[in-house]
């Protein structure tokens, strides 16, 4: 940029002009992967269709040498390197994405696990076997050079092998005092929804490995401490204060993996508002719902991503996850004989349960809703996350399942025959209508399935049947599993958001296999079910209930 130094340009980019807010720190210190002129010039030149590709590429030589060569090249071109020369620079100094990983198959791998034999439908059984084989395709381990030269990689070293989600996501999800948004240096200041404690519970259920729990209980405590220290917010209602949690990432600059999009979006705002925008985008990414009307509603610009306000909301799902984790931690410490810590977490859960009931629960509609801290009211739009406490077992009213079922009926969610929609809002964002996501199906299906009501259990099965057929039909057409599905006009790969729909796909495969394991003796690969209209729901359930009674 003629007549300007790079430092001045960077200040302007970050919105640090006179009268603007104070700069937030970058997501990490790397002047290649997290901030700086090199990152800015490469990403704004859009050398790759997906910005994430560049920040996932390893360096060929030491970062100091790369930066020195770049600085000289940039100075020679007045801080605006022509695209062809920039491309040549990247090709010379960076390696292709994924070079630091090699295939891995678990040592205890079984080609034909026992649960396959429980699946009655022959087509579904063959399909489940094919999905099981995908784990080998997604299994990875790191090459030794990631350990010997960590400065050359955005990938964070792990000695243990792991499963990647697939597609553009070729990193692990691992503990680092919290679970980062991904196993890359540029993700370190963002967490993931806190599910590590639940993972431990699943592991213990299958192995009964108390020694492993003893060795790692403090790691689990670290994650919950991270949310307490960094993501707690106080809500005052009717003279009482309640402590709950939110997504919140006070770090500046565009997200490195979506740099050009964030920079261009910021250009639509005054300079003084850009740092806040970038922090809210990171908070949205931390939630896993990047992005959704959930984080836009209630603000001055609810139809644009520039109006995102993630940190201004207290999310139902986040607090249900933490409530569940606190209950599990109490159980773990009791198992280990540490009564004082068990009591601590039992008390924390009781306090959170009271806060959920007071702040997020709505008796009239029979569901929980995100709470808007600025507008001091609930966001009563439909999202499957509204029923997360049912899935997490974080409620005290024994009639909750019946109320949740009525909520689904009243919202007409049971009329969608290809899956549960992520919302009823059409925004073009990927975590909105018409997309449906596997984890959200799991939240609702297992939440209902845990209920003591036969009616709720049967609706859970019907929802599972719909989702299995959508996934099976798309796989039959495309020979692939996808991260999300469009349920608006028959099941198809999903769309919207910041990138093309990804194949793989870890959580989609996992939820399908879990449902086939649970309901394999009943699920079929045949024609789609009819709509579950509320007024005919009883008629739909009656044959199954009669069969259940006659079978006793």
CSV table of C-alpha atoms in Angstrom, one decimal, residues 114-389:
chain,number,residue,atom,x,y,z
A,114,UNK,CA,-20.6,-57.9,17.3
A,115,UNK,CA,-23.3,-55.2,17.1
A,116,UNK,CA,-23.6,-55.7,13.3
A,117,UNK,CA,-25.3,-59.0,14.0
A,118,UNK,CA,-28.1,-57.1,15.9
A,119,UNK,CA,-29.2,-55.3,12.8
A,120,UNK,CA,-32.2,-57.1,11.3
A,121,UNK,CA,-32.4,-55.2,7.9
A,122,UNK,CA,-29.8,-56.8,5.6
A,123,UNK,CA,-29.2,-53.5,3.7
A,124,UNK,CA,-28.7,-51.6,6.9
A,125,UNK,CA,-26.3,-54.3,8.1
A,126,UNK,CA,-24.2,-54.0,5.0
A,127,UNK,CA,-24.2,-50.2,5.2
A,128,UNK,CA,-23.2,-50.3,8.9
A,129,UNK,CA,-20.3,-52.5,8.0
A,130,UNK,CA,-19.2,-50.0,5.4
A,131,UNK,CA,-19.5,-47.1,7.9
A,132,UNK,CA,-17.4,-49.1,10.4
A,133,UNK,CA,-14.6,-49.3,7.9
A,134,UNK,CA,-14.6,-45.5,7.6
A,135,UNK,CA,-12.9,-45.3,11.0
A,136,UNK,CA,-9.7,-46.7,9.5
A,137,UNK,CA,-9.9,-43.9,6.8
A,138,UNK,CA,-10.3,-41.3,9.6
A,139,UNK,CA,-7.6,-42.8,11.9
A,140,UNK,CA,-4.4,-40.7,12.0
A,141,UNK,CA,-1.1,-40.4,13.9
A,142,UNK,CA,1.5,-37.7,13.8
A,143,UNK,CA,4.9,-38.0,12.2
A,144,UNK,CA,7.9,-37.6,14.5
A,145,UNK,CA,8.8,-34.2,13.0
A,146,UNK,CA,5.8,-32.6,14.6
A,147,UNK,CA,7.5,-33.3,17.9
A,148,UNK,CA,11.1,-32.5,16.8
A,149,UNK,CA,10.1,-29.2,15.0
A,150,UNK,CA,6.8,-28.0,16.5
A,151,UNK,CA,7.5,-24.4,15.4
A,152,UNK,CA,7.0,-25.5,11.8
A,153,UNK,CA,3.4,-26.7,12.3
A,154,UNK,CA,0.1,-25.2,13.3
A,155,UNK,CA,-0.8,-28.7,14.4
A,156,UNK,CA,-0.3,-29.3,18.2
A,157,UNK,CA,1.7,-32.5,18.8
A,158,UNK,CA,0.1,-35.5,20.4
A,159,UNK,CA,1.9,-38.8,21.0
A,160,UNK,CA,-1.4,-40.6,20.8
A,161,UNK,CA,-3.2,-41.5,17.6
A,162,UNK,CA,-6.7,-40.1,17.0
A,163,UNK,CA,-9.8,-39.9,14.7
A,164,UNK,CA,-10.3,-36.8,12.6
A,165,UNK,CA,-13.8,-35.7,11.6
A,166,UNK,CA,-12.9,-35.7,7.8
A,167,UNK,CA,-13.0,-33.2,5.0
A,168,UNK,CA,-11.3,-29.9,5.8
A,169,UNK,CA,-11.0,-31.0,9.5
A,170,UNK,CA,-7.7,-32.9,9.7
A,171,UNK,CA,-6.8,-32.3,13.3
A,172,UNK,CA,-7.7,-33.9,16.6
A,173,UNK,CA,-9.8,-32.6,19.5
A,174,UNK,CA,-7.6,-33.0,22.6
A,175,UNK,CA,-7.2,-31.6,26.2
A,176,UNK,CA,-5.1,-28.6,26.8
A,177,UNK,CA,-6.4,-27.3,30.2
A,178,UNK,CA,-9.6,-27.1,28.2
A,179,UNK,CA,-10.5,-28.8,24.9
A,180,UNK,CA,-9.5,-26.4,22.1
A,181,UNK,CA,-11.8,-25.6,19.2
A,182,UNK,CA,-9.3,-27.8,17.3
A,183,UNK,CA,-5.8,-29.2,17.6
A,184,UNK,CA,-4.1,-26.1,16.0
A,185,UNK,CA,-2.2,-23.3,17.6
A,186,UNK,CA,-4.7,-20.8,16.1
A,187,UNK,CA,-7.6,-22.5,18.0
A,188,UNK,CA,-6.0,-22.4,21.5
A,189,UNK,CA,-8.0,-19.5,22.9
A,190,UNK,CA,-11.4,-21.1,21.9
A,191,UNK,CA,-12.8,-24.1,23.6
A,192,UNK,CA,-15.3,-26.7,22.5
A,193,UNK,CA,-18.5,-27.4,24.3
A,194,UNK,CA,-17.4,-29.2,27.5
A,195,UNK,CA,-18.0,-32.9,26.9
A,196,UNK,CA,-14.6,-34.4,28.1
A,197,UNK,CA,-16.2,-35.6,31.4
A,198,UNK,CA,-18.9,-37.4,29.5
A,199,UNK,CA,-16.3,-39.0,27.3
A,200,UNK,CA,-14.6,-40.3,30.5
A,201,UNK,CA,-18.0,-41.7,31.7
A,202,UNK,CA,-18.5,-43.5,28.4
A,203,UNK,CA,-15.0,-45.0,28.6
A,204,UNK,CA,-15.5,-46.2,32.2
A,205,UNK,CA,-18.8,-47.7,31.3
A,206,UNK,CA,-17.1,-49.9,28.7
A,207,UNK,CA,-13.8,-50.6,30.6
A,208,UNK,CA,-14.4,-50.1,34.3
A,209,UNK,CA,-10.8,-48.7,34.3
A,210,UNK,CA,-10.7,-46.9,37.6
A,211,UNK,CA,-6.9,-46.5,37.4
A,212,UNK,CA,-7.3,-44.4,34.3
A,213,UNK,CA,-9.9,-42.3,36.0
A,214,UNK,CA,-7.6,-41.8,39.0
A,215,UNK,CA,-4.7,-40.7,36.7
A,216,UNK,CA,-6.9,-38.2,34.8
A,217,UNK,CA,-9.4,-36.8,37.2
A,218,UNK,CA,-7.5,-33.6,37.7
A,219,UNK,CA,-7.5,-33.1,33.9
A,220,UNK,CA,-11.3,-33.2,34.0
A,221,UNK,CA,-11.3,-30.8,36.9
A,222,UNK,CA,-9.1,-28.4,34.8
A,223,UNK,CA,-11.6,-28.2,32.1
A,224,UNK,CA,-14.5,-27.3,34.4
A,225,UNK,CA,-12.2,-24.8,36.1
A,226,UNK,CA,-11.6,-23.2,32.7
A,227,UNK,CA,-15.3,-22.5,32.3
A,228,UNK,CA,-15.7,-21.2,35.8
A,229,UNK,CA,-12.8,-18.8,35.6
A,230,UNK,CA,-13.2,-17.6,32.0
A,231,UNK,CA,-16.8,-18.0,30.9
A,232,UNK,CA,-19.0,-17.4,34.0
A,233,UNK,CA,-21.7,-14.7,34.0
A,234,UNK,CA,-24.2,-13.5,36.7
A,235,UNK,CA,-27.9,-13.2,35.9
A,236,UNK,CA,-30.1,-11.2,38.3
A,237,UNK,CA,-33.8,-12.2,38.5
A,238,UNK,CA,-36.3,-11.2,41.1
A,239,UNK,CA,-33.7,-10.1,43.6
A,240,UNK,CA,-31.6,-13.3,43.2
A,241,UNK,CA,-28.2,-13.8,41.4
A,242,UNK,CA,-27.6,-16.9,39.4
A,243,UNK,CA,-24.2,-18.0,38.0
A,244,UNK,CA,-24.3,-19.6,34.6
A,245,UNK,CA,-21.9,-19.9,31.6
A,246,UNK,CA,-21.6,-18.4,28.2
A,247,UNK,CA,-19.3,-18.7,25.1
A,248,UNK,CA,-16.8,-15.8,25.2
A,249,UNK,CA,-13.5,-15.4,23.4
A,250,UNK,CA,-11.9,-12.0,24.1
A,251,UNK,CA,-9.1,-12.3,21.4
A,252,UNK,CA,-8.6,-10.0,18.4
A,253,UNK,CA,-8.2,-10.2,14.7
A,254,UNK,CA,-9.9,-12.3,12.1
A,255,UNK,CA,-10.1,-16.0,12.7
A,256,UNK,CA,-7.0,-17.3,10.9
A,257,UNK,CA,-8.9,-20.2,9.2
A,258,UNK,CA,-11.5,-17.8,7.9
A,259,UNK,CA,-9.4,-14.7,7.7
A,260,UNK,CA,-10.6,-13.1,4.4
A,261,UNK,CA,-14.3,-13.6,5.3
A,262,UNK,CA,-13.8,-12.0,8.7
A,263,UNK,CA,-11.8,-9.1,7.3
A,264,UNK,CA,-14.3,-8.4,4.6
A,265,UNK,CA,-17.2,-8.6,7.0
A,266,UNK,CA,-15.4,-6.2,9.3
A,267,UNK,CA,-15.1,-3.7,6.4
A,268,UNK,CA,-18.9,-3.2,6.6
A,269,UNK,CA,-18.6,-1.9,10.2
A,270,UNK,CA,-17.0,1.2,11.7
A,271,UNK,CA,-13.4,0.6,12.7
A,272,UNK,CA,-14.2,0.8,16.4
A,273,UNK,CA,-16.6,-2.1,16.1
A,274,UNK,CA,-14.3,-4.6,14.4
A,275,UNK,CA,-12.5,-6.1,17.3
A,276,UNK,CA,-15.8,-6.8,19.0
A,277,UNK,CA,-17.1,-8.5,15.8
A,278,UNK,CA,-14.1,-10.7,15.6
A,279,UNK,CA,-14.4,-11.7,19.2
A,280,UNK,CA,-18.1,-12.6,18.8
A,281,UNK,CA,-17.3,-14.7,15.7
A,282,UNK,CA,-14.7,-16.6,17.7
A,283,UNK,CA,-17.3,-17.1,20.5
A,284,UNK,CA,-19.8,-18.4,17.9
A,285,UNK,CA,-17.1,-20.9,16.7
A,286,UNK,CA,-16.5,-21.9,20.2
A,287,UNK,CA,-20.2,-22.9,20.6
A,288,UNK,CA,-19.9,-25.3,17.6
A,289,UNK,CA,-22.9,-23.5,16.1
A,290,UNK,CA,-20.9,-21.4,13.6
A,291,UNK,CA,-23.1,-19.8,12.6
A,292,UNK,CA,-26.8,-19.5,13.5
A,293,UNK,CA,-29.7,-17.2,14.0
A,294,UNK,CA,-29.3,-18.3,17.7
A,295,UNK,CA,-26.4,-15.7,17.9
A,296,UNK,CA,-28.1,-13.0,15.8
A,297,UNK,CA,-31.6,-12.7,17.2
A,298,UNK,CA,-32.2,-9.8,19.5
A,299,UNK,CA,-29.6,-7.5,18.1
A,300,UNK,CA,-29.9,-4.4,15.9
A,301,UNK,CA,-29.0,-6.4,12.8
A,302,UNK,CA,-30.5,-9.9,13.1
A,303,UNK,CA,-30.3,-10.7,9.4
A,304,UNK,CA,-26.6,-10.2,9.0
A,305,UNK,CA,-23.6,-12.0,10.4
A,306,UNK,CA,-22.1,-8.6,11.2
A,307,UNK,CA,-24.7,-8.4,14.0
A,308,UNK,CA,-23.5,-11.5,15.8
A,309,UNK,CA,-23.7,-11.3,19.6
A,310,UNK,CA,-22.8,-14.8,20.9
A,311,UNK,CA,-21.4,-13.7,24.2
A,312,UNK,CA,-24.6,-11.8,25.0
A,313,UNK,CA,-26.6,-15.0,25.4
A,314,UNK,CA,-26.6,-17.7,28.1
A,315,UNK,CA,-27.0,-21.0,26.1
A,316,UNK,CA,-29.2,-23.9,27.2
A,317,UNK,CA,-26.9,-26.6,25.8
A,318,UNK,CA,-23.6,-25.2,27.4
A,319,UNK,CA,-25.2,-25.1,30.8
A,320,UNK,CA,-26.8,-28.5,30.5
A,321,UNK,CA,-23.4,-30.0,29.5
A,322,UNK,CA,-21.8,-28.4,32.6
A,323,UNK,CA,-24.6,-29.6,34.8
A,324,UNK,CA,-24.1,-33.1,33.5
A,325,UNK,CA,-20.3,-32.8,34.0
A,326,UNK,CA,-20.7,-31.6,37.6
A,327,UNK,CA,-23.0,-34.6,38.4
A,328,UNK,CA,-20.4,-37.0,36.8
A,329,UNK,CA,-17.5,-35.4,38.6
A,330,UNK,CA,-19.4,-35.9,41.9
A,331,UNK,CA,-19.9,-39.6,41.0
A,332,UNK,CA,-16.2,-40.0,39.9
A,333,UNK,CA,-14.9,-38.5,43.1
A,334,UNK,CA,-17.2,-40.7,45.2
A,335,UNK,CA,-15.9,-43.7,43.3
A,336,UNK,CA,-12.3,-42.6,44.1
A,337,UNK,CA,-13.2,-42.1,47.8
A,338,UNK,CA,-12.8,-38.3,47.8
A,339,UNK,CA,-15.9,-37.2,49.7
A,340,UNK,CA,-15.0,-33.5,49.9
A,341,UNK,CA,-14.6,-33.1,46.1
A,342,UNK,CA,-17.7,-35.2,45.5
A,343,UNK,CA,-19.7,-32.9,47.8
A,344,UNK,CA,-18.2,-29.8,46.0
A,345,UNK,CA,-19.5,-30.9,42.6
A,346,UNK,CA,-22.8,-32.1,44.0
A,347,UNK,CA,-23.3,-28.6,45.4
A,348,UNK,CA,-22.3,-27.0,42.1
A,349,UNK,CA,-24.8,-29.1,40.2
A,350,UNK,CA,-27.6,-28.2,42.6
A,351,UNK,CA,-26.8,-24.5,42.2
A,352,UNK,CA,-26.8,-24.8,38.4
A,353,UNK,CA,-30.0,-26.8,38.4
A,354,UNK,CA,-31.7,-24.0,40.3
A,355,UNK,CA,-30.3,-21.5,37.9
A,356,UNK,CA,-31.5,-23.5,34.9
A,357,UNK,CA,-35.0,-23.6,36.4
A,358,UNK,CA,-35.1,-19.9,37.3
A,359,UNK,CA,-33.4,-18.4,34.2
A,360,UNK,CA,-33.9,-20.8,31.2
A,361,UNK,CA,-36.9,-23.0,31.9
A,362,UNK,CA,-40.3,-21.8,30.6
A,363,UNK,CA,-43.2,-23.7,32.1
A,364,UNK,CA,-45.8,-22.4,29.6
A,365,UNK,CA,-44.0,-23.9,26.6
A,366,UNK,CA,-42.4,-26.9,28.3
A,367,UNK,CA,-38.8,-26.2,27.2
A,368,UNK,CA,-35.6,-24.3,28.1
A,369,UNK,CA,-34.5,-21.2,26.2
A,370,UNK,CA,-31.3,-19.2,25.7
A,371,UNK,CA,-31.3,-16.1,27.9
A,372,UNK,CA,-30.5,-12.7,26.3
A,373,UNK,CA,-28.3,-10.8,28.8
A,374,UNK,CA,-28.9,-7.4,27.2
A,375,UNK,CA,-32.6,-7.6,26.5
A,376,UNK,CA,-33.2,-9.6,29.7
A,377,UNK,CA,-35.5,-12.1,28.2
A,378,UNK,CA,-35.5,-15.6,26.7
A,379,UNK,CA,-35.1,-16.3,23.0
A,380,UNK,CA,-38.2,-18.4,22.4
A,381,UNK,CA,-37.3,-19.6,18.8
A,382,UNK,CA,-37.1,-23.3,18.3
A,383,UNK,CA,-33.7,-25.0,18.4
A,384,UNK,CA,-33.1,-28.7,19.3
A,385,UNK,CA,-30.6,-27.4,21.9
A,386,UNK,CA,-33.7,-26.2,23.9
A,387,UNK,CA,-34.1,-29.8,25.0
A,388,UNK,CA,-30.5,-30.5,26.0
A,389,UNK,CA,-31.3,-30.7,29.7
